[in-house]
PDB file of C-alpha atoms in Angstrom:
ATOM      1  CA  MET A   1     -45.669   8.261  32.074  1.00  0.00           C
ATOM      2  CA  LYS A   2     -46.993  11.359  31.744  1.00  0.00           C
ATOM      3  CA  HIS A   3     -43.464  12.892  32.123  1.00  0.00           C
ATOM      4  CA  SER A   4     -42.430  10.628  29.216  1.00  0.00           C
ATOM      5  CA  LEU A   5     -45.289  11.518  26.768  1.00  0.00           C
ATOM      6  CA  PHE A   6     -44.437  15.347  27.272  1.00  0.00           C
ATOM      7  CA  ILE A   7     -41.137  14.859  25.942  1.00  0.00           C
ATOM      8  CA  LEU A   8     -42.073  12.457  23.319  1.00  0.00           C
ATOM      9  CA  LEU A   9     -44.110  15.694  22.293  1.00  0.00           C
ATOM     10  CA  ALA A  10     -42.418  18.046  22.437  1.00  0.00           C
ATOM     11  CA  ILE A  11     -39.848  16.368  20.141  1.00  0.00           C
ATOM     12  CA  SER A  12     -42.009  15.431  17.950  1.00  0.00           C
ATOM     13  CA  ALA A  13     -43.106  19.200  17.718  1.00  0.00           C
ATOM     14  CA  LEU A  14     -39.679  20.459  16.984  1.00  0.00           C
ATOM     15  CA  ALA A  15     -38.807  18.138  14.352  1.00  0.00           C
ATOM     16  CA  THR A  16     -41.803  19.282  12.131  1.00  0.00           C
ATOM     17  CA  LEU A  17     -40.644  22.708  12.687  1.00  0.00           C
ATOM     18  CA  ILE A  18     -37.502  21.878  11.600  1.00  0.00           C
ATOM     19  CA  ALA A  19     -38.778  20.016   8.582  1.00  0.00           C
ATOM     20  CA  CYS A  20     -41.066  22.053   7.572  1.00  0.00           C
ATOM     21  CA  LYS A  21     -38.909  25.625   6.168  1.00  0.00           C
ATOM     22  CA  PRO A  22     -41.157  28.565   5.467  1.00  0.00           C
ATOM     23  CA  SER A  23     -42.102  28.229   1.778  1.00  0.00           C
ATOM     24  CA  VAL A  24     -41.997  31.666  -0.800  1.00  0.00           C
ATOM     25  CA  PRO A  25     -44.648  33.929  -0.367  1.00  0.00           C
ATOM     26  CA  LYS A  26     -46.719  33.706  -3.413  1.00  0.00           C
ATOM     27  CA  GLU A  27     -45.899  37.145  -4.236  1.00  0.00           C
ATOM     28  CA  PHE A  28     -42.682  36.486  -5.148  1.00  0.00           C
ATOM     29  CA  ILE A  29     -41.308  34.150  -8.052  1.00  0.00           C
ATOM     30  CA  GLN A  30     -41.202  30.581  -6.821  1.00  0.00           C
ATOM     31  CA  PRO A  31     -37.271  29.036  -6.231  1.00  0.00           C
ATOM     32  CA  GLY A  32     -38.426  25.990  -9.530  1.00  0.00           C
ATOM     33  CA  ASP A  33     -39.554  29.304 -11.759  1.00  0.00           C
ATOM     34  CA  MET A  34     -36.551  31.377 -10.412  1.00  0.00           C
ATOM     35  CA  GLU A  35     -34.413  28.368 -11.350  1.00  0.00           C
ATOM     36  CA  ASP A  36     -35.536  28.815 -15.018  1.00  0.00           C
ATOM     37  CA  ILE A  37     -35.691  31.964 -15.380  1.00  0.00           C
ATOM     38  CA  LEU A  38     -31.852  32.553 -14.246  1.00  0.00           C
ATOM     39  CA  TYR A  39     -30.880  29.722 -16.201  1.00  0.00           C
ATOM     40  CA  ASP A  40     -32.159  31.206 -19.404  1.00  0.00           C
ATOM     41  CA  TYR A  41     -30.804  34.792 -18.092  1.00  0.00           C
ATOM     42  CA  HIS A  42     -27.376  32.979 -18.378  1.00  0.00           C
ATOM     43  CA  VAL A  43     -27.650  31.242 -21.743  1.00  0.00           C
ATOM     44  CA  ALA A  44     -29.412  34.711 -22.864  1.00  0.00           C
ATOM     45  CA  GLN A  45     -26.434  36.743 -21.979  1.00  0.00           C
ATOM     46  CA  ALA A  46     -23.917  34.134 -23.532  1.00  0.00           C
ATOM     47  CA  MET A  47     -25.604  34.565 -26.596  1.00  0.00           C
ATOM     48  CA  ALA A  48     -25.695  38.168 -26.326  1.00  0.00           C
ATOM     49  CA  SER A  49     -21.478  38.101 -25.778  1.00  0.00           C
ATOM     50  CA  GLU A  50     -21.228  36.465 -29.231  1.00  0.00           C
ATOM     51  CA  GLU A  51     -23.201  39.227 -30.341  1.00  0.00           C
ATOM     52  CA  HIS A  52     -19.474  41.563 -30.952  1.00  0.00           C
ATOM     53  CA  SER A  53     -22.036  44.812 -30.592  1.00  0.00           C
ATOM     54  CA  ASP A  54     -20.481  47.856 -30.017  1.00  0.00           C
ATOM     55  CA  ASN A  55     -22.933  48.529 -27.661  1.00  0.00           C
ATOM     56  CA  MET A  56     -23.028  45.518 -25.322  1.00  0.00           C
ATOM     57  CA  ASN A  57     -25.134  46.687 -22.609  1.00  0.00           C
ATOM     58  CA  PHE A  58     -28.026  47.043 -25.372  1.00  0.00           C
ATOM     59  CA  GLU A  59     -27.735  43.476 -26.084  1.00  0.00           C
ATOM     60  CA  ARG A  60     -27.265  41.827 -22.609  1.00  0.00           C
ATOM     61  CA  THR A  61     -30.306  44.155 -22.059  1.00  0.00           C
ATOM     62  CA  LYS A  62     -32.476  43.173 -24.764  1.00  0.00           C
ATOM     63  CA  TYR A  63     -31.843  39.383 -24.168  1.00  0.00           C
ATOM     64  CA  PHE A  64     -32.679  39.940 -20.699  1.00  0.00           C
ATOM     65  CA  LEU A  65     -35.809  41.448 -21.651  1.00  0.00           C
ATOM     66  CA  ALA A  66     -36.321  38.465 -23.469  1.00  0.00           C
ATOM     67  CA  VAL A  67     -36.183  35.668 -21.331  1.00  0.00           C
ATOM     68  CA  LEU A  68     -38.279  37.723 -18.432  1.00  0.00           C
ATOM     69  CA  GLU A  69     -41.073  37.787 -21.515  1.00  0.00           C
ATOM     70  CA  LYS A  70     -40.648  34.188 -22.292  1.00  0.00           C
ATOM     71  CA  HIS A  71     -42.025  33.368 -18.588  1.00  0.00           C
ATOM     72  CA  GLY A  72     -44.518  36.256 -18.733  1.00  0.00           C
ATOM     73  CA  VAL A  73     -42.332  37.826 -15.808  1.00  0.00           C
ATOM     74  CA  THR A  74     -42.097  41.658 -15.588  1.00  0.00           C
ATOM     75  CA  GLN A  75     -39.233  43.237 -14.494  1.00  0.00           C
ATOM     76  CA  ALA A  76     -40.775  45.044 -11.755  1.00  0.00           C
ATOM     77  CA  ASP A  77     -41.715  41.297 -10.400  1.00  0.00           C
ATOM     78  CA  PHE A  78     -38.050  39.995 -10.918  1.00  0.00           C
ATOM     79  CA  ASP A  79     -36.501  42.512  -9.285  1.00  0.00           C
ATOM     80  CA  SER A  80     -39.049  42.326  -6.096  1.00  0.00           C
ATOM     81  CA  SER A  81     -38.434  39.189  -6.044  1.00  0.00           C
ATOM     82  CA  MET A  82     -34.543  38.886  -6.277  1.00  0.00           C
ATOM     83  CA  VAL A  83     -35.214  41.661  -2.860  1.00  0.00           C
ATOM     84  CA  TYR A  84     -36.499  38.966  -1.278  1.00  0.00           C
ATOM     85  CA  TYR A  85     -34.076  36.605  -2.271  1.00  0.00           C
ATOM     86  CA  TYR A  86     -31.552  38.690  -1.070  1.00  0.00           C
ATOM     87  CA  GLY A  87     -32.542  38.345   2.651  1.00  0.00           C
ATOM     88  CA  HIS A  88     -32.578  34.773   2.077  1.00  0.00           C
ATOM     89  CA  LEU A  89     -29.540  33.892   0.486  1.00  0.00           C
ATOM     90  CA  ASP A  90     -29.358  30.480   1.309  1.00  0.00           C
ATOM     91  CA  ARG A  91     -32.138  29.994  -0.964  1.00  0.00           C
ATOM     92  CA  LEU A  92     -30.810  32.058  -3.611  1.00  0.00           C
ATOM     93  CA  LYS A  93     -27.344  29.743  -3.410  1.00  0.00           C
ATOM     94  CA  ASP A  94     -29.919  26.408  -3.961  1.00  0.00           C
ATOM     95  CA  ILE A  95     -31.702  28.034  -6.364  1.00  0.00           C
ATOM     96  CA  TYR A  96     -27.801  28.630  -8.333  1.00  0.00           C
ATOM     97  CA  LEU A  97     -26.299  25.274  -7.477  1.00  0.00           C
ATOM     98  CA  GLU A  98     -29.173  23.832  -9.603  1.00  0.00           C
ATOM     99  CA  VAL A  99     -28.099  26.754 -12.441  1.00  0.00           C
ATOM    100  CA  ASN A 100     -24.983  25.754 -12.015  1.00  0.00           C
ATOM    101  CA  GLU A 101     -25.465  22.265 -12.842  1.00  0.00           C
ATOM    102  CA  ARG A 102     -27.707  22.441 -15.799  1.00  0.00           C
ATOM    103  CA  LEU A 103     -25.189  24.668 -17.265  1.00  0.00           C
ATOM    104  CA  SER A 104     -22.694  22.176 -16.894  1.00  0.00           C
ATOM    105  CA  ASP A 105     -24.755  19.288 -18.218  1.00  0.00           C
ATOM    106  CA  GLU A 106     -25.480  21.682 -21.380  1.00  0.00           C
ATOM    107  CA  ALA A 107     -21.757  22.463 -22.023  1.00  0.00           C
ATOM    108  CA  LYS A 108     -21.124  18.307 -21.864  1.00  0.00           C
ATOM    109  CA  VAL A 109     -23.894  18.136 -24.242  1.00  0.00           C
ATOM    110  CA  LEU A 110     -22.097  20.315 -26.767  1.00  0.00           C
ATOM    111  CA  GLY A 111     -19.078  18.844 -26.349  1.00  0.00           C
ATOM    112  CA  THR A 112     -17.388  21.949 -24.022  1.00  0.00           C
ATOM    113  CA  SER A 113     -17.058  19.914 -21.183  1.00  0.00           C
ATOM    114  CA  VAL A 114     -12.924  19.617 -21.262  1.00  0.00           C
ATOM    115  CA  GLY A 115     -12.070  23.157 -20.878  1.00  0.00           C
ATOM    116  CA  SER A 116      -9.678  25.247 -18.707  1.00  0.00           C
ATOM    117  CA  ILE A 117     -11.857  24.197 -15.958  1.00  0.00           C
ATOM    118  CA  GLY A 118     -13.067  20.888 -16.860  1.00  0.00           C
ATOM    119  CA  HIS A 119      -9.631  19.799 -18.112  1.00  0.00           C
ATOM    120  CA  TYR A 120      -7.992  19.947 -14.164  1.00  0.00           C
ATOM    121  CA  SER A 121     -11.432  18.775 -12.541  1.00  0.00           C
ATOM    122  CA  GLN A 122     -10.267  14.715 -13.479  1.00  0.00           C
ATOM    123  CA  TYR A 123      -6.849  15.272 -11.062  1.00  0.00           C
ATOM    124  CA  SER A 124      -6.528  14.329  -7.490  1.00  0.00           C
ATOM    125  CA  ALA A 125      -4.887  16.205  -4.804  1.00  0.00           C
ATOM    126  CA  PHE A 126      -1.067  14.086  -5.930  1.00  0.00           C
ATOM    127  CA  GLY A 127       0.917  14.018  -8.444  1.00  0.00           C
ATOM    128  CA  ASP A 128       2.901  16.429 -10.534  1.00  0.00           C
ATOM    129  CA  THR A 129      -0.093  18.192 -11.155  1.00  0.00           C
ATOM    130  CA  ALA A 130      -2.585  18.457  -8.664  1.00  0.00           C
ATOM    131  CA  ASN A 131      -6.065  20.211  -7.631  1.00  0.00           C
ATOM    132  CA  ILE A 132      -5.163  21.094  -3.715  1.00  0.00           C
ATOM    133  CA  TRP A 133      -8.396  22.643  -3.379  1.00  0.00           C
ATOM    134  CA  ASN A 134      -9.601  21.717  -0.083  1.00  0.00           C
ATOM    135  CA  ASN A 135     -12.667  24.473   0.530  1.00  0.00           C
ATOM    136  CA  ARG A 136     -15.816  25.068  -0.658  1.00  0.00           C
ATOM    137  CA  THR A 137     -16.148  25.141  -4.054  1.00  0.00           C
ATOM    138  CA  ASP A 138     -19.189  27.674  -4.690  1.00  0.00           C
ATOM    139  CA  LEU A 139     -20.174  30.517  -3.118  1.00  0.00           C
ATOM    140  CA  LEU A 140     -22.422  33.403  -3.569  1.00  0.00           C
ATOM    141  CA  LEU A 141     -21.302  37.193  -2.731  1.00  0.00           C
ATOM    142  CA  ILE A 142     -23.469  40.179  -2.734  1.00  0.00           C
ATOM    143  CA  PRO A 143     -21.471  43.854  -2.048  1.00  0.00           C
ATOM    144  CA  TYR A 144     -22.929  44.708   1.370  1.00  0.00           C
ATOM    145  CA  PRO A 145     -20.634  44.215   4.209  1.00  0.00           C
ATOM    146  CA  THR A 146     -20.042  40.623   5.873  1.00  0.00           C
ATOM    147  CA  MET A 147     -21.296  38.934   2.880  1.00  0.00           C
ATOM    148  CA  ASN A 148     -18.701  40.391  -0.017  1.00  0.00           C
ATOM    149  CA  ARG A 149     -15.716  38.455   0.873  1.00  0.00           C
ATOM    150  CA  PHE A 150     -14.591  35.487   1.007  1.00  0.00           C
ATOM    151  CA  ASP A 151     -10.722  34.373   2.699  1.00  0.00           C
ATOM    152  CA  PHE A 152      -9.054  31.247   2.356  1.00  0.00           C
ATOM    153  CA  THR A 153      -5.935  29.443   3.376  1.00  0.00           C
ATOM    154  CA  VAL A 154      -3.871  26.697   2.003  1.00  0.00           C
ATOM    155  CA  LYS A 155      -2.032  24.029   4.079  1.00  0.00           C
ATOM    156  CA  VAL A 156       1.189  23.702   3.204  1.00  0.00           C
ATOM    157  CA  ASP A 157       3.298  20.655   3.553  1.00  0.00           C
ATOM    158  CA  THR A 158       6.010  18.253   2.098  1.00  0.00           C
ATOM    159  CA  SER A 159       4.112  17.583  -0.936  1.00  0.00           C
ATOM    160  CA  PHE A 160       5.522  21.242  -1.941  1.00  0.00           C
ATOM    161  CA  TYR A 161       8.489  21.832  -3.950  1.00  0.00           C
ATOM    162  CA  LYS A 162      10.844  24.567  -5.054  1.00  0.00           C
ATOM    163  CA  GLY A 163      10.088  25.713  -8.481  1.00  0.00           C
ATOM    164  CA  ASP A 164       5.936  25.153  -8.113  1.00  0.00           C
ATOM    165  CA  SER A 165       3.955  27.245  -9.914  1.00  0.00           C
ATOM    166  CA  PHE A 166      -0.043  27.395  -9.431  1.00  0.00           C
ATOM    167  CA  MET A 167      -3.102  28.050 -11.177  1.00  0.00           C
ATOM    168  CA  PHE A 168      -6.355  29.378  -8.791  1.00  0.00           C
ATOM    169  CA  GLN A 169      -9.880  29.121 -11.595  1.00  0.00           C
ATOM    170  CA  PHE A 170     -13.336  29.128 -10.726  1.00  0.00           C
ATOM    171  CA  MET A 171     -16.868  30.198 -12.720  1.00  0.00           C
ATOM    172  CA  SER A 172     -18.448  33.489 -11.714  1.00  0.00           C
ATOM    173  CA  GLU A 173     -21.919  34.544 -13.071  1.00  0.00           C
ATOM    174  CA  TYR A 174     -23.422  37.974 -12.423  1.00  0.00           C
ATOM    175  CA  ILE A 175     -26.238  39.614 -12.134  1.00  0.00           C
ATOM    176  CA  TRP A 176     -26.314  43.413 -12.181  1.00  0.00           C
ATOM    177  CA  GLN A 177     -28.497  45.521 -12.677  1.00  0.00           C
ATOM    178  CA  SER A 178     -26.511  48.385 -12.985  1.00  0.00           C
ATOM    179  CA  GLY A 179     -23.204  50.096 -12.246  1.00  0.00           C
ATOM    180  CA  SER A 180     -19.845  48.362 -12.845  1.00  0.00           C
ATOM    181  CA  LYS A 181     -18.870  45.186 -12.012  1.00  0.00           C
ATOM    182  CA  GLU A 182     -15.615  44.741 -10.284  1.00  0.00           C
ATOM    183  CA  ALA A 183     -14.346  41.593  -8.156  1.00  0.00           C
ATOM    184  CA  THR A 184     -10.649  41.744  -7.180  1.00  0.00           C
ATOM    185  CA  VAL A 185      -8.844  38.110  -6.821  1.00  0.00           C
ATOM    186  CA  CYS A 186      -5.701  38.227  -4.799  1.00  0.00           C
ATOM    187  CA  ILE A 187      -3.287  35.446  -3.796  1.00  0.00           C
ATOM    188  CA  VAL A 188      -0.238  35.756  -0.952  1.00  0.00           C
ATOM    189  CA  THR A 189       2.878  32.911  -1.704  1.00  0.00           C
ATOM    190  CA  LYS A 190       5.132  33.621   1.125  1.00  0.00           C
ATOM    191  CA  TYR A 191       8.403  31.715   0.916  1.00  0.00           C
ATOM    192  CA  GLU A 192      11.229  30.826   2.650  1.00  0.00           C
ATOM    193  CA  GLY A 193      13.254  33.721   4.386  1.00  0.00           C
ATOM    194  CA  ASP A 194      10.315  35.596   4.512  1.00  0.00           C
ATOM    195  CA  SER A 195       9.940  37.108   0.781  1.00  0.00           C
ATOM    196  CA  ILE A 196       6.531  37.279  -0.116  1.00  0.00           C
ATOM    197  CA  ILE A 197       4.612  37.562  -3.764  1.00  0.00           C
ATOM    198  CA  GLN A 198       1.338  39.102  -3.782  1.00  0.00           C
ATOM    199  CA  THR A 199      -0.699  37.811  -7.302  1.00  0.00           C
ATOM    200  CA  SER A 200      -4.000  39.753  -7.947  1.00  0.00           C
ATOM    201  CA  ASN A 201      -6.334  39.906 -11.084  1.00  0.00           C
ATOM    202  CA  HIS A 202      -9.936  41.831 -11.522  1.00  0.00           C
ATOM    203  CA  ILE A 203     -12.816  40.470 -12.701  1.00  0.00           C
ATOM    204  CA  SER A 204     -15.384  42.297 -14.570  1.00  0.00           C
ATOM    205  CA  VAL A 205     -17.457  39.824 -16.404  1.00  0.00           C
ATOM    206  CA  SER A 206     -18.951  36.450 -16.556  1.00  0.00           C
ATOM    207  CA  GLY A 207     -17.349  32.951 -17.338  1.00  0.00           C
ATOM    208  CA  ILE A 208     -13.962  30.945 -16.605  1.00  0.00           C
ATOM    209  CA  SER A 209     -11.287  33.172 -14.091  1.00  0.00           C
ATOM    210  CA  GLN A 210      -8.279  32.554 -13.456  1.00  0.00           C
ATOM    211  CA  ILE A 211      -5.038  33.543 -11.504  1.00  0.00           C
ATOM    212  CA  ARG A 212      -1.720  32.357 -12.053  1.00  0.00           C
ATOM    213  CA  VAL A 213       1.128  31.998  -9.470  1.00  0.00           C
ATOM    214  CA  PRO A 214       4.465  31.975 -11.244  1.00  0.00           C
ATOM    215  CA  ALA A 215       7.030  29.299  -9.751  1.00  0.00           C
ATOM    216  CA  ASN A 216       9.952  30.774  -7.328  1.00  0.00           C
ATOM    217  CA  ARG A 217      13.287  28.658  -8.240  1.00  0.00           C
ATOM    218  CA  GLU A 218      15.233  29.421  -5.831  1.00  0.00           C
ATOM    219  CA  GLN A 219      12.632  28.974  -2.412  1.00  0.00           C
ATOM    220  CA  LYS A 220      10.315  26.743  -0.894  1.00  0.00           C
ATOM    221  CA  LEU A 221       6.970  28.246   0.025  1.00  0.00           C
ATOM    222  CA  LYS A 222       5.908  28.373   3.185  1.00  0.00           C
ATOM    223  CA  GLU A 223       2.614  29.862   3.261  1.00  0.00           C
ATOM    224  CA  MET A 224      -0.286  30.666   1.292  1.00  0.00           C
ATOM    225  CA  TYR A 225      -3.706  32.587   1.498  1.00  0.00           C
ATOM    226  CA  GLY A 226      -5.950  34.855  -0.604  1.00  0.00           C
ATOM    227  CA  PHE A 227      -9.609  36.070  -1.285  1.00  0.00           C
ATOM    228  CA  ILE A 228     -12.078  37.087  -3.310  1.00  0.00           C
ATOM    229  CA  TYR A 229     -13.416  40.269  -2.857  1.00  0.00           C
ATOM    230  CA  LEU A 230     -16.895  41.928  -4.715  1.00  0.00           C
ATOM    231  CA  SER A 231     -16.880  46.045  -4.800  1.00  0.00           C
ATOM    232  CA  GLY A 232     -20.585  47.511  -5.095  1.00  0.00           C
ATOM    233  CA  GLY A 233     -19.829  50.579  -6.767  1.00  0.00           C
ATOM    234  CA  ASN A 234     -21.151  53.781  -5.757  1.00  0.00           C
ATOM    235  CA  ASN A 235     -25.193  52.371  -6.510  1.00  0.00           C
ATOM    236  CA  ASP A 236     -27.503  52.216  -3.277  1.00  0.00           C
ATOM    237  CA  GLU A 237     -28.634  49.321  -1.699  1.00  0.00           C
ATOM    238  CA  THR A 238     -31.637  48.809  -3.702  1.00  0.00           C
ATOM    239  CA  THR A 239     -29.866  48.332  -6.732  1.00  0.00           C
ATOM    240  CA  ARG A 240     -29.418  43.617  -7.561  1.00  0.00           C
ATOM    241  CA  LYS A 241     -26.192  42.868  -7.505  1.00  0.00           C
ATOM    242  CA  LEU A 242     -24.969  39.602  -6.823  1.00  0.00           C
ATOM    243  CA  MET A 243     -21.796  37.028  -7.995  1.00  0.00           C
ATOM    244  CA  PHE A 244     -22.031  33.470  -7.506  1.00  0.00           C
ATOM    245  CA  ILE A 245     -18.994  31.596  -7.861  1.00  0.00           C
ATOM    246  CA  SER A 246     -18.566  27.824  -8.744  1.00  0.00           C
ATOM    247  CA  GLN A 247     -15.949  24.856  -9.413  1.00  0.00           C
ATOM    248  CA  MET A 248     -12.948  26.179  -7.446  1.00  0.00           C
ATOM    249  CA  GLN A 249      -9.852  25.046  -7.828  1.00  0.00           C
ATOM    250  CA  LEU A 250      -6.541  25.357  -6.879  1.00  0.00           C
ATOM    251  CA  ILE A 251      -3.662  23.300  -9.026  1.00  0.00           C
ATOM    252  CA  ARG A 252      -0.317  22.815  -8.450  1.00  0.00           C
ATOM    253  CA  PHE A 253       2.124  21.778 -11.016  1.00  0.00           C
ATOM    254  CA  HIS A 254       5.337  20.437  -9.796  1.00  0.00           C
ATOM    255  CA  ASN A 255       9.112  21.690 -11.758  1.00  0.00           C
ATOM    256  CA  LYS A 256      10.074  17.993 -12.391  1.00  0.00           C
ATOM    257  CA  ASP A 257      13.794  18.981 -12.608  1.00  0.00           C
ATOM    258  CA  LEU A 258      13.340  20.827  -9.313  1.00  0.00           C
ATOM    259  CA  LYS A 259      11.474  18.562  -7.494  1.00  0.00           C
ATOM    260  CA  ASN A 260      13.981  15.734  -8.681  1.00  0.00           C
ATOM    261  CA  GLU A 261      16.375  18.040  -7.342  1.00  0.00           C
ATOM    262  CA  THR A 262      15.016  18.677  -3.890  1.00  0.00           C
ATOM    263  CA  SER A 263      14.397  14.800  -3.641  1.00  0.00           C
ATOM    264  CA  LYS A 264      17.634  14.434  -4.107  1.00  0.00           C
ATOM    265  CA  ASP A 265      18.725  16.440  -1.605  1.00  0.00           C
ATOM    266  CA  SER A 266      16.491  14.703   0.775  1.00  0.00           C
ATOM    267  CA  LEU A 267      17.929  11.949   0.679  1.00  0.00           C
ATOM    268  CA  GLN A 268      21.661  12.876   0.848  1.00  0.00           C
ATOM    269  CA  THR A 269      20.652  14.813   4.143  1.00  0.00           C
ATOM    270  CA  ASP A 270      18.387  11.612   5.444  1.00  0.00           C
ATOM    271  CA  SER A 271      21.942   9.028   4.530  1.00  0.00           C
ATOM    272  CA  LEU A 272      23.904  11.740   6.611  1.00  0.00           C
ATOM    273  CA  GLN A 273      21.846  11.569   9.639  1.00  0.00           C
ATOM    274  CA  ARG A 274      21.870   7.915   9.495  1.00  0.00           C
ATOM    275  CA  GLY A 275      25.421   8.386   9.854  1.00  0.00           C
ATOM    276  CA  ASP A 276      28.360   8.095   7.754  1.00  0.00           C
ATOM    277  CA  ASN A 277      30.458   4.837   8.736  1.00  0.00           C
ATOM    278  CA  SER A 278      32.597   4.727   5.527  1.00  0.00           C
ATOM    279  CA  ARG A 279      35.631   5.506   7.188  1.00  0.00           C
ATOM    280  CA  LYS A 280      35.566   3.184  10.556  1.00  0.00           C
ATOM    281  CA  PRO A 281      36.930   0.265  10.704  1.00  0.00           C
ATOM    282  CA  MET A 282      34.951  -3.153  10.970  1.00  0.00           C
ATOM    283  CA  PRO A 283      36.155  -4.547  14.656  1.00  0.00           C
ATOM    284  CA  VAL A 284      38.051  -7.702  14.731  1.00  0.00           C
ATOM    285  CA  PRO A 285      36.449 -10.169  17.325  1.00  0.00           C
ATOM    286  CA  THR A 286      39.458 -10.976  20.234  1.00  0.00           C
ATOM    287  CA  GLY A 287      41.458 -14.138  19.527  1.00  0.00           C
ATOM    288  CA  ASP A 288      39.823 -14.122  16.460  1.00  0.00           C
ATOM    289  CA  ARG A 289      41.681 -13.201  12.638  1.00  0.00           C
ATOM    290  CA  ILE A 290      40.683 -12.596   9.490  1.00  0.00           C
ATOM    291  CA  GLU A 291      42.794 -13.482   6.516  1.00  0.00           C
ATOM    292  CA  GLY A 292      41.914 -14.109   2.997  1.00  0.00           C
ATOM    293  CA  ARG A 293      38.283 -13.957   3.387  1.00  0.00           C
ATOM    294  CA  SER A 294      36.615 -13.960   0.383  1.00  0.00           C
ATOM    295  CA  SER A 295      33.683 -12.010  -0.449  1.00  0.00           C
ATOM    296  CA  ASN A 296      31.296 -14.697  -0.129  1.00  0.00           C
ATOM    297  CA  GLN A 297      32.253 -16.208   3.723  1.00  0.00           C
ATOM    298  CA  PRO A 298      30.523 -15.006   5.979  1.00  0.00           C
ATOM    299  CA  VAL A 299      32.105 -12.723   9.001  1.00  0.00           C
ATOM    300  CA  PRO A 300      33.190 -14.900  11.789  1.00  0.00           C
ATOM    301  CA  ILE A 301      31.343 -15.489  14.809  1.00  0.00           C
ATOM    302  CA  GLY A 302      33.131 -14.484  17.894  1.00  0.00           C
ATOM    303  CA  ASN A 303      32.713 -15.381  21.299  1.00  0.00           C
ATOM    304  CA  GLY A 304      29.524 -13.668  21.542  1.00  0.00           C
ATOM    305  CA  ASP A 305      26.205 -15.528  20.418  1.00  0.00           C
ATOM    306  CA  SER A 306      25.516 -12.672  17.128  1.00  0.00           C
ATOM    307  CA  GLN A 307      27.898 -11.211  14.195  1.00  0.00           C
ATOM    308  CA  HIS A 308      29.295  -7.508  15.716  1.00  0.00           C
ATOM    309  CA  ARG A 309      27.101  -4.984  14.088  1.00  0.00           C
ATOM    310  CA  VAL A 310      28.583  -1.480  14.147  1.00  0.00           C
ATOM    311  CA  ASP A 311      26.064   0.881  15.913  1.00  0.00           C
ATOM    312  CA  ALA A 312      26.782   4.604  14.545  1.00  0.00           C
ATOM    313  CA  GLY A 313      26.004   7.304  17.297  1.00  0.00           C
ATOM    314  CA  PRO A 314      23.697  10.372  16.296  1.00  0.00           C
ATOM    315  CA  VAL A 315      24.635  12.649  13.778  1.00  0.00           C
ATOM    316  CA  SER A 316      23.731  16.218  14.098  1.00  0.00           C
ATOM    317  CA  ILE A 317      22.950  18.216  11.347  1.00  0.00           C
ATOM    318  CA  LYS A 318      22.637  22.040  11.806  1.00  0.00           C
ATOM    319  CA  GLU A 319      19.831  23.026   9.157  1.00  0.00           C
ATOM    320  CA  MET A 320      21.202  25.442   6.754  1.00  0.00           C
ATOM    321  CA  ARG A 321      19.117  28.910   6.227  1.00  0.00           C
TER     322      ARG A 321
END
C-alpha cells in the first residue's frame, strides 16, 4: 500500500512539473505584449515600404521606434527581451505563430487573401495543380550554427510525370537590427540519366518568396531536395537577427500534353506485359469443327467441362533507359 502511494505521489509531482511551464521573467516583455509589439512592427514595416523613400532604412527605423513608443517600451527593453527569447526559441516561435495568424486574418479582411500564397492553399496533393508539400510549414531561423539552416526532401512517386514544373513559396518576416539581410533558398532536382538541375534564389526582404523549378520535357524526375540557409553577415552575436518563415508550399504543375503521352506509354507497356495474342489461332476442341459460325454464336463446348481459354505465357520486357 505504501509503495503504491509513493508511485502515485511521484506521478502527480512529475505531471505538475510538466504542466507548469516556467514563466518569462518579469524584467522581460511578456509573451502577450511581445506578440502585440511584433504584430504592429510588421504592419509598420509594410507601411514604411509604401513610402518609396530614397532612405528606406531611415523610414523603417522611424516606424519601428513609433511602435515601441505606442507600447511604452524602450529600445533597450525590446533588445534585452529579444536576447532572452533568442535563448528560448520555442517561446518565440509560439509568439510568431500567433502574429502570423493575425497578419493573415488582417489580409483577408482587406481582401488580399487570394494572392500568390493564398491562391494555392486551396489545392490538395492531387490533380494537375497540386500542393505536394508534406513537411513542416513554418520555422524560425537565426544566423548561428545549428539554427541557421533547414533541409528538406520531397518524395517522388508515380504521380510525377515528364514535363512537371514546380514552385516553392513561403512568407518570410525579418527582424534585423543591423547589417545586410540575406537568406538562400536552393532546390536540387535529379532526373533519369543522373542529370541534375540546381535552382537557387536570394531573399533580402520580408514578404512572399518564390523559387521556380522549370520543366524537364525529356526526363522524368527521380529525386528532389533542398534547403533554406540564413547568413548572419559580419555582425557579432549580440545583434538581434531572425527570420520567421511560414506557409511553406511546393506546387507541382503537370504538363497535360506530356502527362497524357506518358499515360499512353504506360498503357501500351502494360498491355504488352499481359501478352500479345493477335497472331495466335483459337484452338478448336478435338472432334469439333466450327464452320459458318456467326459472331453472336457461342464458341462450342468441347469434351471438357468449360469453354476453352488461351492462357498466354509471360512476356519479358526489358526496360529502356
